XYZ file of C-alpha atoms in Angstrom:
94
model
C 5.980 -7.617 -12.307
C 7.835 -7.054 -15.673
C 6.938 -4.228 -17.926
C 5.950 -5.267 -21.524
C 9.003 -3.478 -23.025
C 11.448 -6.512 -20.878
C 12.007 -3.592 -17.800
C 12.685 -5.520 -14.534
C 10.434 -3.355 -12.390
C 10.611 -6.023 -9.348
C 11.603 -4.588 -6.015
C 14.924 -5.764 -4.496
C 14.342 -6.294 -0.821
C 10.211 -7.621 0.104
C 9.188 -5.470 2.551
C 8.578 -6.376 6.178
C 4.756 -5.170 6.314
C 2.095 -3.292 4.140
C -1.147 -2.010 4.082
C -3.560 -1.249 1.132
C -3.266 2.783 -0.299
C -6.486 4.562 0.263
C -7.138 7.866 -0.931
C -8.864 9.036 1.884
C -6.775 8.353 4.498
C -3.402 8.803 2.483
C -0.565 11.305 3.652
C 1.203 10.300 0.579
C -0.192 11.268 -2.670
C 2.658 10.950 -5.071
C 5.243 8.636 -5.831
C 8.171 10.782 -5.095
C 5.978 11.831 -1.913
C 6.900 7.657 -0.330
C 10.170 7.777 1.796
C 13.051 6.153 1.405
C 12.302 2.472 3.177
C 8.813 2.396 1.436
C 8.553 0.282 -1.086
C 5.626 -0.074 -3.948
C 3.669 -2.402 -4.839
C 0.286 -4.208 -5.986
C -2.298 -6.961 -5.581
C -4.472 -8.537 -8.441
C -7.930 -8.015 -7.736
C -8.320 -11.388 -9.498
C -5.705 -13.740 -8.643
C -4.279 -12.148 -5.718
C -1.139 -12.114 -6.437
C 1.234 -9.266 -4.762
C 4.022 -7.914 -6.446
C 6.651 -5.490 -5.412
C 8.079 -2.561 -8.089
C 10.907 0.054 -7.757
C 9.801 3.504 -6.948
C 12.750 4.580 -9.115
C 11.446 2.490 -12.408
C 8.126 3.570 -11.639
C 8.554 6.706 -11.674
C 11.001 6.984 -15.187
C 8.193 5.081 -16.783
C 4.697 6.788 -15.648
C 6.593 10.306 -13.576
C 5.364 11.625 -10.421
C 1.505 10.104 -10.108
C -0.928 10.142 -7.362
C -1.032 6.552 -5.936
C -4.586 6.417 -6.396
C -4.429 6.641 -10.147
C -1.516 3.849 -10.126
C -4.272 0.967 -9.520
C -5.646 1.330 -13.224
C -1.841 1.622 -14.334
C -0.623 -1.849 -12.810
C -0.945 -4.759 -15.001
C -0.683 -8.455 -13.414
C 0.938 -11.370 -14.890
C -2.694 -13.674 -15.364
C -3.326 -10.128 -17.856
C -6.046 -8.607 -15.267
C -6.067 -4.349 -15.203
C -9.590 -3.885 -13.206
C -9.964 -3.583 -9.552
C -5.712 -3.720 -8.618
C -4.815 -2.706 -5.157
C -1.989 -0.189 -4.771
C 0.235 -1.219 -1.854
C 2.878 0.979 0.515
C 5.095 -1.626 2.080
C 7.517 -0.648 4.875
C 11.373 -2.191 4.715
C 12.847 -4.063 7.394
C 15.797 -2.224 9.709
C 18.289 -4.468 9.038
């Protein structure tokens, strides 16, 4: 995902697995709250597509949020806001 402003916001490494953020079940909460070989992202409610973001960027653009308010923050490239999926992804070991 790119940020309007031209800010490369795309992860560097994909990760290995992830699993969709609920609010519910989270241990989370905040962004500064994901460790170190978690990785953001988020999925288009209307195309699908899944895109990986820096924490770091993230974080220097929005601060500290609760992940569950991210989904109405995350803007896809077909232009879609509504319904977007906040994702935890978990790096590889390697």
């Amino acid at each position: 995902m790119r940020h309007r402003r031209g800010i490369d916001l795309v992860a560097p490494i994909p990760p290995v697995r992830h699993h969709e953020y609920e609010a519910s079940t989270g241990v989370y909460g905040t962004l500064s709250g994901l460790r170190e070989w978690e990785v953001l992202g988020a999925k288009c409610a209307k195309c699908g597509h899944i895109g990986w973001l820096k924490k770091e960027a993230v974080v220097r653009q929005f601060g500290n949020q609760y992940l569950h308010n991210m989904s109405g923050k995350m803007v896809c490239r077909c232009g879609n806001r509504t319904g977007n999926k906040v994702l935890v992804g978990v790096l590889g070991r390697n």
